[in-house]
Amino acid sequence: MKNYPAEPYRIKVVETPNVLNKEERYAAIKAAGYNTFQLKSEDCYIDLLTDSGTNAMSDRQWAGLMIGDEAYAGSRNWLHLEATIKEYYGFKHVTPTHQGRGAENLLSKLLITPGTYVPGNMYFTTTRYHQEANGATFRDIIIDEAHDPDIDLPFKGNVDLKKLQALIDEVGAEKIPYVCLAVTVNMAGGQPVSMANMRAVRALCDKYGLKIFYDCTRCVENAYFIKMREEGYANKTIKEIVLEMFSYSDGATMSGKKDGLVNIGGFLAMNDDDLYTKSREMVVVFEGMPSYGGMTGRDMEAFAIGIKESIMFEYIQHRVEQVAYLGDKLIDAGVPIVKPIGGHGVFLDARHFLPHIPQEKLPAQSLAAHLYMESGVRSMERGVVSAGRDTKTGKNHMPKLETVRLTIPRRVYTYAHMDVTADSIINLYKNRDKIRGLKFVYEPPMLRFFNARFDYCD
Ligand code: PM9
């Protein structure tokens, strides 16, 4: 058996989860409209809904809260955070936001004009929402293999340069405000982008004067995969790799709630002076002063410390390998999952898990609901419900990947929790024939997966 690293932390504070019985869980998910987003946290035993804002902070981060400077303007914690982002990510300017979508809102409003196209390596829900809300059309330029759960490639988040070139030829470079490059790619299963691919995307964009903005939400996980998988990087530090990654970009949006190791926070970073001035003008409308952008002083201190802790090899090695531990157990038991195992979670392949439920009957949504009912483990649908509708035709997007994401919060759970989760899924897999499809009974017009409600089809 493969060796998995022990937790590189000692547990100082514990939280006792509730364990509901089966009857109570059935009642809870019914009351939640079979949507795991609508469950109460206290009704969940192992909560793998998301790795967003669910991180356990370190003693140093908690200590940092005590030196929060809550001044309306010029907080010392902002200066610390700003300096940390510049040092660790290498950008010239930073504008703070309350979380990732705040940064996406600013970037989209600043750069997108109606009728333009934003290419990206697979869509992300909030990112695409802001692009479309500002009049752009999203174009997927990820390699085809990323849409196939069974193809095992080291860098399945890579951009297909031919697809990017084809879009440039079709619409013209002047119609592309920027290329959006996610590192790692959440919806593909947490798949990384190689450094060689980032370099090649930069070279192609330079030919046409195109800007590249990274979604750097899980950039440290991406850097870990580069170190482990890409030739020439084994002896580089995570910090060096992260800096090189961003050297191929013009800026980035960040949700600090993931690789920033905090519970809230984000930023928009860029190298262009003029764009920075404009982002400072705009941030006061939506987020707050350019010295807090929706975060408290104490949040900013914890964020600065989190960024420094996140690039430590022992931390990121354990984080990614703990996810792999869960995935490996499921693969060994024959449960269909997206391969290879990504950085932040294990994605169940609902099409193969529930071949008797067609995509119209929302198999991943139903699987997530049933996993909760059977075990108290909360997961998230990442399939047709999350994909939403085409803004022009009104038709459902039908993604090839119909998945349930088991997202592992950072520094929160142990390997024993992964064992319980794996056993619950294996048990459910044995009884999969009993699972039925779902239908919408309430469908919100935007980002529908958060608030939607469902019921059984028949
Ligand atoms: N991701 C996640 O659970 C939280 C909300 S969506 C269900 O995966 C990327 C790659 C993300 C992301 C959030 C955001 C938005 C941007 N890019 O949630 O606004 O994974 O901080 O970040 C979630 P915020």
Coordinates of C-alpha atoms and ligand atoms in Angstrom, one line a residue:
M1 CA 0.0 0.0 0.0
K2 CA 1.1 3.5 -0.8
N3 CA 2.5 5.6 2.1
Y4 CA 0.3 8.6 3.1
P5 CA 1.9 11.3 5.2
A6 CA 0.7 11.8 8.7
E7 CA -1.1 15.0 9.7
P8 CA 1.5 17.8 9.9
Y9 CA -0.4 19.4 12.8
R10 CA -1.5 18.7 16.3
I11 CA -5.1 19.3 17.2
K12 CA -5.6 22.0 19.8
V13 CA -9.4 22.7 19.6
V14 CA -12.1 20.2 18.7
E15 CA -15.6 20.5 17.5
T16 CA -18.1 17.7 18.2
P17 CA -20.3 16.9 15.3
N18 CA -23.9 15.8 15.6
V19 CA -24.8 12.3 14.5
L20 CA -28.4 12.1 13.4
N21 CA -30.1 8.8 13.0
K22 CA -31.4 7.6 9.6
E23 CA -34.9 8.7 10.2
E24 CA -33.8 12.2 11.1
R25 CA -31.5 12.4 8.1
Y26 CA -34.3 11.5 5.8
A27 CA -36.5 14.2 7.3
A28 CA -33.6 16.7 7.1
I29 CA -32.9 16.2 3.4
K30 CA -36.6 16.2 2.5
A31 CA -37.0 19.5 4.4
A32 CA -33.9 20.8 2.4
G33 CA -35.7 20.0 -0.9
Y34 CA -33.1 17.3 -1.6
N35 CA -30.4 20.0 -2.0
T36 CA -27.4 19.5 0.2
F37 CA -26.8 23.3 0.2
Q38 CA -30.0 23.7 2.1
L39 CA -29.1 21.4 5.0
K40 CA -28.2 22.7 8.4
S41 CA -24.5 22.3 9.1
E42 CA -25.4 20.8 12.5
D43 CA -27.3 18.0 10.7
C44 CA -24.1 16.9 8.9
Y45 CA -21.7 14.4 10.4
I46 CA -18.8 14.7 7.9
D47 CA -19.2 17.9 5.9
L48 CA -17.6 17.6 2.5
L49 CA -19.9 20.1 0.8
T50 CA -16.9 22.4 0.1
D51 CA -13.3 23.3 0.9
S52 CA -14.4 26.9 0.7
G53 CA -14.1 28.9 3.9
T54 CA -14.1 25.6 5.9
N55 CA -10.4 25.6 6.6
A56 CA -9.1 25.1 10.2
M57 CA -6.9 28.1 11.1
S58 CA -3.6 27.6 12.8
D59 CA -2.7 28.9 16.3
R60 CA -0.6 31.6 14.6
Q61 CA -3.6 32.7 12.5
W62 CA -5.9 32.8 15.6
A63 CA -3.2 34.9 17.4
G64 CA -3.2 37.2 14.3
L65 CA -6.8 37.9 14.9
M66 CA -5.9 39.7 18.1
I67 CA -3.8 42.2 16.3
G68 CA -6.6 43.1 13.9
D69 CA -6.5 46.8 13.1
E70 CA -10.1 47.7 12.4
A71 CA -9.5 51.2 11.1
Y72 CA -11.7 52.2 8.2
A73 CA -8.7 53.2 6.2
G74 CA -5.1 52.2 6.1
S75 CA -5.3 49.1 8.4
R76 CA -1.8 47.7 9.2
N77 CA -3.2 44.2 8.4
W78 CA -4.0 45.3 4.9
L79 CA -0.4 46.4 4.5
H80 CA 0.7 43.0 5.8
L81 CA -1.6 41.2 3.4
E82 CA -0.7 43.3 0.4
A83 CA 3.0 42.8 1.0
T84 CA 2.5 39.1 1.4
I85 CA 0.6 38.7 -1.8
K86 CA 3.2 40.7 -3.7
E87 CA 6.0 38.6 -2.2
Y88 CA 4.4 35.1 -2.6
Y89 CA 2.4 35.6 -5.8
G90 CA 4.6 38.2 -7.5
F91 CA 1.9 40.7 -8.6
K92 CA 2.6 44.5 -8.7
H93 CA -0.9 45.6 -7.4
V94 CA -3.6 44.1 -5.3
T95 CA -7.2 45.2 -4.6
P96 CA -8.9 43.3 -1.8
T97 CA -12.4 41.8 -2.0
H98 CA -14.7 40.0 0.4
Q99 CA -14.2 36.7 -1.5
G100 CA -13.5 35.3 -4.9
R101 CA -16.7 36.4 -6.7
G102 CA -16.1 40.0 -5.5
A103 CA -12.9 39.9 -7.5
E104 CA -14.6 38.3 -10.5
N105 CA -17.3 41.0 -10.4
L106 CA -14.6 43.7 -10.5
L107 CA -12.5 42.1 -13.2
S108 CA -15.5 41.3 -15.4
K109 CA -16.9 44.9 -15.1
L110 CA -13.5 46.4 -15.8
L111 CA -12.5 44.4 -18.8
I112 CA -15.6 42.9 -20.5
T113 CA -17.8 44.7 -23.0
P114 CA -21.0 43.2 -24.5
G115 CA -20.4 41.0 -27.5
T116 CA -17.0 39.8 -26.4
Y117 CA -15.7 36.3 -25.7
V118 CA -13.9 35.0 -22.6
P119 CA -12.0 31.7 -23.2
G120 CA -11.3 29.6 -20.1
N121 CA -10.1 26.1 -19.2
M122 CA -13.6 24.8 -18.3
Y123 CA -16.3 27.0 -16.7
F124 CA -16.7 27.8 -13.0
T125 CA -20.1 28.7 -11.8
T126 CA -19.6 32.2 -10.3
T127 CA -16.8 33.1 -12.8
R128 CA -18.9 32.4 -15.8
Y129 CA -21.9 34.1 -14.2
H130 CA -20.0 37.4 -13.9
Q131 CA -18.6 37.1 -17.4
E132 CA -22.0 36.5 -18.9
A133 CA -23.7 39.1 -16.8
N134 CA -21.3 41.6 -18.3
G135 CA -22.2 40.6 -21.8
A136 CA -19.5 38.1 -22.7
T137 CA -19.8 34.6 -24.1
F138 CA -17.8 31.9 -22.3
R139 CA -15.8 29.5 -24.6
D140 CA -14.3 26.3 -23.2
I141 CA -10.7 25.8 -24.3
I142 CA -9.7 23.0 -22.0
I143 CA -8.3 19.8 -23.6
D144 CA -11.1 17.3 -24.6
E145 CA -9.7 14.7 -22.2
A146 CA -10.8 16.9 -19.2
H147 CA -14.4 16.0 -20.0
D148 CA -13.8 12.3 -19.8
P149 CA -13.7 11.0 -16.2
D150 CA -11.8 7.8 -17.2
I151 CA -8.8 9.4 -18.9
D152 CA -5.9 9.6 -16.5
L153 CA -3.5 12.4 -17.4
P154 CA -1.1 14.3 -15.2
F155 CA -2.2 17.8 -16.3
K156 CA -5.8 17.4 -17.3
G157 CA -6.5 21.1 -16.7
N158 CA -4.3 22.1 -19.7
V159 CA -5.5 24.5 -22.3
D160 CA -5.9 23.1 -25.8
L161 CA -3.9 25.8 -27.8
K162 CA -5.7 24.8 -31.0
K163 CA -9.0 25.7 -29.4
L164 CA -7.6 29.1 -28.3
Q165 CA -6.2 29.7 -31.7
A166 CA -9.5 28.8 -33.4
L167 CA -11.4 31.3 -31.2
I168 CA -8.9 34.0 -32.1
D169 CA -9.3 33.2 -35.8
E170 CA -13.0 33.1 -35.5
V171 CA -13.8 36.3 -33.5
G172 CA -10.5 38.3 -33.6
A173 CA -8.2 39.1 -30.7
E174 CA -9.9 42.5 -30.2
K175 CA -13.1 40.6 -29.1
I176 CA -11.2 38.7 -26.4
P177 CA -10.8 40.9 -23.3
Y178 CA -8.7 38.3 -21.5
V179 CA -8.1 34.6 -21.2
C180 CA -9.2 33.1 -17.9
L181 CA -6.9 30.3 -16.7
A182 CA -7.9 28.3 -13.6
V183 CA -5.1 26.6 -11.6
T184 CA -6.4 24.0 -10.6
V185 CA -9.6 23.4 -12.6
N186 CA -12.4 22.9 -10.0
M187 CA -15.2 21.5 -12.3
A188 CA -12.8 19.1 -14.0
G189 CA -12.1 17.4 -10.7
G190 CA -9.3 19.7 -9.3
Q191 CA -7.0 19.0 -12.2
P192 CA -3.8 21.0 -12.6
V193 CA -2.3 22.9 -15.5
S194 CA 1.4 22.2 -16.3
M195 CA 4.0 25.0 -16.3
A196 CA 4.8 24.1 -19.9
N197 CA 1.2 24.7 -20.9
M198 CA 1.1 28.1 -19.0
R199 CA 4.2 29.1 -20.8
A200 CA 2.7 28.1 -24.2
V201 CA -0.5 30.0 -23.5
R202 CA 1.5 33.1 -22.6
A203 CA 3.5 32.8 -25.9
L204 CA 0.3 32.5 -27.9
C205 CA -1.4 35.3 -26.1
D206 CA 1.7 37.5 -26.6
K207 CA 1.4 37.0 -30.3
Y208 CA -2.0 38.7 -30.3
G209 CA -1.5 41.1 -27.4
L210 CA -4.0 39.1 -25.2
K211 CA -4.2 39.5 -21.4
I212 CA -4.3 36.4 -19.2
F213 CA -6.0 36.4 -15.8
Y214 CA -5.6 33.4 -13.6
D215 CA -8.2 32.1 -11.2
C216 CA -5.6 31.3 -8.5
T217 CA -8.0 30.0 -5.9
R218 CA -6.2 26.7 -5.7
C219 CA -2.8 27.7 -7.0
V220 CA -0.8 26.0 -4.2
E221 CA -2.4 22.7 -5.0
N222 CA -1.5 23.3 -8.7
A223 CA 2.1 24.0 -7.7
Y224 CA 2.3 20.8 -5.7
F225 CA 1.2 18.8 -8.7
I226 CA 3.9 20.5 -10.9
K227 CA 6.6 19.7 -8.3
M228 CA 5.5 16.0 -8.2
R229 CA 4.7 15.5 -11.8
E230 CA 6.5 17.9 -14.2
E231 CA 10.1 17.4 -15.2
G232 CA 12.5 20.0 -13.9
Y233 CA 10.5 21.0 -10.8
A234 CA 11.2 18.3 -8.3
N235 CA 13.9 20.4 -6.6
K236 CA 12.1 23.7 -6.7
T237 CA 10.2 25.0 -3.7
I238 CA 6.4 25.5 -3.8
K239 CA 7.0 29.3 -3.4
E240 CA 9.3 29.3 -6.5
I241 CA 6.8 27.3 -8.5
V242 CA 3.9 29.6 -7.6
L243 CA 5.9 32.7 -8.5
E244 CA 6.9 31.2 -11.9
M245 CA 3.2 30.3 -12.6
F246 CA 2.1 33.8 -12.0
S247 CA 5.0 35.2 -14.0
Y248 CA 3.0 34.1 -17.1
S249 CA -0.1 36.0 -16.2
D250 CA -1.3 39.7 -16.2
G251 CA -3.2 39.3 -13.0
A252 CA -5.5 37.0 -11.0
T253 CA -8.7 36.6 -9.0
M254 CA -8.4 34.8 -5.7
S255 CA -10.8 33.2 -3.3
G256 CA -8.7 33.2 -0.1
K257 CA -11.3 30.7 1.3
K258 CA -9.5 27.9 -0.3
D259 CA -5.7 28.0 -0.6
G260 CA -5.5 31.1 1.5
L261 CA -6.3 28.9 4.5
V262 CA -8.9 31.3 5.9
N263 CA -12.7 31.4 6.3
I264 CA -13.3 34.5 4.3
G265 CA -11.4 36.9 1.9
G266 CA -10.2 37.4 -1.6
F267 CA -8.5 39.8 -4.0
L268 CA -8.0 40.9 -7.5
A269 CA -4.3 41.3 -8.4
M270 CA -2.8 42.8 -11.5
N271 CA 0.4 44.3 -13.0
D272 CA -1.1 47.1 -15.1
D273 CA -1.1 50.5 -13.4
D274 CA -4.1 51.9 -15.1
L275 CA -6.3 48.8 -14.4
Y276 CA -5.2 49.0 -10.8
T277 CA -6.4 52.7 -10.6
K278 CA -9.7 51.7 -12.1
S279 CA -10.1 48.7 -9.7
R280 CA -9.5 51.1 -6.7
E281 CA -12.2 53.4 -8.1
M282 CA -14.6 50.5 -8.5
V283 CA -13.9 48.5 -5.3
V284 CA -15.4 51.3 -3.1
V285 CA -18.7 50.8 -4.8
F286 CA -19.0 47.1 -4.3
E287 CA -16.7 46.0 -1.5
G288 CA -15.3 48.9 0.6
M289 CA -12.1 50.9 0.8
P290 CA -9.1 49.7 -1.1
S291 CA -7.5 48.9 2.2
Y292 CA -10.1 46.3 3.3
G293 CA -12.4 45.4 0.4
G294 CA -15.0 43.8 2.6
M295 CA -12.6 42.0 5.0
T296 CA -12.1 42.9 8.6
G297 CA -8.6 43.8 9.8
R298 CA -8.4 40.5 11.7
D299 CA -9.4 38.5 8.6
M300 CA -6.7 40.2 6.6
E301 CA -4.1 39.3 9.2
A302 CA -5.2 35.6 9.2
F303 CA -5.1 35.6 5.4
A304 CA -1.6 37.0 5.3
I305 CA -0.4 34.3 7.7
G306 CA -2.4 31.6 5.8
I307 CA -0.7 32.4 2.5
K308 CA 2.7 31.9 4.2
E309 CA 1.6 28.6 5.8
S310 CA 0.0 27.3 2.6
I311 CA 3.3 27.1 0.6
M312 CA 5.0 24.9 3.2
F313 CA 5.7 21.5 1.6
E314 CA 4.6 19.4 4.5
Y315 CA 1.2 21.1 4.6
I316 CA 0.4 20.9 0.9
Q317 CA 1.8 17.3 0.6
H318 CA -0.6 16.1 3.4
R319 CA -3.5 18.1 2.0
V320 CA -3.3 16.6 -1.5
E321 CA -2.4 13.1 -0.3
Q322 CA -5.3 13.0 2.1
V323 CA -7.6 13.6 -0.8
A324 CA -5.8 10.8 -2.7
Y325 CA -6.2 8.5 0.2
L326 CA -10.0 8.7 -0.1
G327 CA -9.9 8.4 -3.8
D328 CA -7.6 5.4 -3.8
K329 CA -9.9 3.6 -1.4
L330 CA -12.9 4.2 -3.7
I331 CA -10.9 3.1 -6.8
D332 CA -9.8 -0.1 -5.0
A333 CA -13.5 -0.9 -4.3
G334 CA -14.5 -0.3 -7.9
V335 CA -16.5 2.9 -7.3
P336 CA -16.4 5.1 -10.4
I337 CA -14.7 8.4 -9.8
V338 CA -13.0 11.1 -11.9
K339 CA -9.4 10.2 -12.7
P340 CA -6.8 11.2 -11.8
I341 CA -7.7 12.2 -8.3
G342 CA -7.5 16.0 -8.0
G343 CA -6.2 18.5 -5.4
H344 CA -9.2 19.4 -3.4
G345 CA -11.7 16.6 -3.6
V346 CA -12.8 13.3 -5.0
F347 CA -15.5 13.5 -7.7
L348 CA -17.9 10.5 -8.0
D349 CA -18.8 9.8 -11.6
A350 CA -22.6 9.8 -11.3
R351 CA -23.2 8.6 -14.8
H352 CA -21.4 5.3 -14.1
F353 CA -22.5 5.1 -10.5
L354 CA -26.2 5.4 -11.5
P355 CA -26.4 4.3 -15.2
H356 CA -30.2 3.8 -14.8
I357 CA -30.8 7.5 -14.2
P358 CA -30.6 9.7 -17.3
Q359 CA -29.0 13.1 -17.0
E360 CA -32.4 14.8 -17.3
K361 CA -33.3 13.2 -14.0
L362 CA -30.4 14.8 -12.2
P363 CA -28.3 11.7 -11.2
A364 CA -25.6 13.6 -9.3
Q365 CA -28.1 15.7 -7.4
S366 CA -29.9 12.5 -6.3
L367 CA -26.6 10.7 -5.5
A368 CA -25.5 13.6 -3.2
A369 CA -28.9 13.5 -1.4
H370 CA -28.8 9.7 -1.0
L371 CA -25.2 9.8 0.3
Y372 CA -26.4 12.2 3.0
M373 CA -29.5 10.1 3.8
E374 CA -27.5 6.9 4.2
S375 CA -24.4 8.2 6.1
G376 CA -24.7 11.9 7.2
V377 CA -21.8 12.7 4.8
R378 CA -22.6 16.0 2.9
S379 CA -21.3 16.4 -0.6
M380 CA -22.1 18.7 -3.6
E381 CA -23.7 18.1 -7.0
R382 CA -21.4 19.2 -9.9
G383 CA -23.3 18.2 -13.0
V384 CA -26.3 19.4 -14.9
V385 CA -27.8 21.4 -12.0
S386 CA -24.6 23.3 -11.4
A387 CA -24.1 23.9 -15.1
G388 CA -27.3 25.9 -15.4
R389 CA -28.9 27.1 -18.6
D390 CA -27.5 28.7 -21.7
T391 CA -28.2 32.4 -21.4
K392 CA -29.1 32.7 -25.1
T393 CA -31.2 29.5 -25.8
G394 CA -32.5 29.0 -22.2
K395 CA -31.7 25.3 -22.6
N396 CA -29.9 23.3 -19.9
H397 CA -26.2 22.9 -20.4
M398 CA -25.6 19.2 -20.4
P399 CA -22.0 18.7 -19.2
K400 CA -20.2 15.5 -20.0
L401 CA -19.0 15.4 -16.4
E402 CA -22.0 14.6 -14.1
T403 CA -20.3 14.4 -10.7
V404 CA -20.7 14.5 -6.9
R405 CA -17.9 16.3 -5.2
L406 CA -16.5 15.1 -1.9
T407 CA -14.5 18.2 -1.0
I408 CA -12.0 17.9 1.8
P409 CA -11.7 21.0 4.1
R410 CA -8.1 21.8 4.9
R411 CA -6.6 20.6 8.2
V412 CA -10.1 19.6 9.5
Y413 CA -10.6 15.8 9.1
T414 CA -8.4 12.8 9.7
Y415 CA -7.7 9.7 7.7
A416 CA -10.3 7.9 9.9
H417 CA -12.9 10.3 8.6
M418 CA -11.9 9.4 5.1
D419 CA -12.3 5.7 6.0
V420 CA -15.9 6.3 7.2
T421 CA -16.7 8.3 4.1
A422 CA -15.3 5.7 1.8
D423 CA -17.2 2.9 3.5
S424 CA -20.4 4.9 3.3
I425 CA -20.0 5.4 -0.4
I426 CA -19.0 1.7 -1.0
N427 CA -22.1 0.7 0.8
L428 CA -24.3 3.0 -1.2
Y429 CA -22.7 1.8 -4.4
K430 CA -23.8 -1.8 -3.5
N431 CA -27.4 -0.5 -3.2
R432 CA -27.3 1.9 -6.1
D433 CA -30.2 0.3 -7.9
K434 CA -32.6 1.7 -5.3
I435 CA -31.7 5.3 -6.0
R436 CA -34.3 7.3 -8.1
G437 CA -34.0 10.5 -10.1
L438 CA -35.1 14.0 -9.1
K439 CA -36.8 17.0 -10.8
F440 CA -36.7 20.7 -10.0
V441 CA -39.7 22.0 -8.0
Y442 CA -38.1 25.4 -7.6
E443 CA -35.4 26.6 -10.1
P444 CA -33.8 30.0 -9.3
P445 CA -32.8 32.1 -12.4
M446 CA -29.2 32.4 -11.6
L447 CA -26.6 30.1 -9.9
R448 CA -29.5 27.8 -9.4
F449 CA -27.7 25.0 -7.5
F450 CA -27.4 27.1 -4.3
N451 CA -31.1 27.6 -3.6
A452 CA -32.9 25.1 -5.9
R453 CA -35.4 22.6 -4.5
F454 CA -36.2 19.1 -5.8
D455 CA -38.5 16.1 -5.5
Y456 CA -38.6 12.6 -6.8
C457 CA -39.6 12.2 -10.5
D458 CA -41.9 9.3 -10.0
Ligands
PM9_1 N1 -15.7 27.7 -5.1 C1 -16.5 25.7 -4.2 O1 -17.2 25.1 -3.3 C2 -17.6 27.9 -3.3 C3 -18.8 28.3 -3.9 S1 -19.4 27.6 -5.4 C4 -20.2 26.3 -5.0 O2 -15.8 25.1 -5.0 C5 -13.1 28.9 -8.1 C6 -12.3 28.0 -8.9 C7 -13.9 28.5 -7.0 C8 -14.7 29.4 -6.3 C9 -15.6 29.0 -5.3 C10 -14.7 30.8 -6.8 C11 -15.5 31.8 -6.1 C12 -13.9 31.2 -7.8 N2 -13.2 30.2 -8.5 O3 -16.7 31.4 -3.2 O4 -16.7 33.7 -4.1 O5 -13.8 27.2 -6.7 O6 -14.9 33.0 -2.6 O7 -15.0 32.1 -4.8 C13 -16.6 27.1 -4.2 P1 -15.9 32.6 -3.6

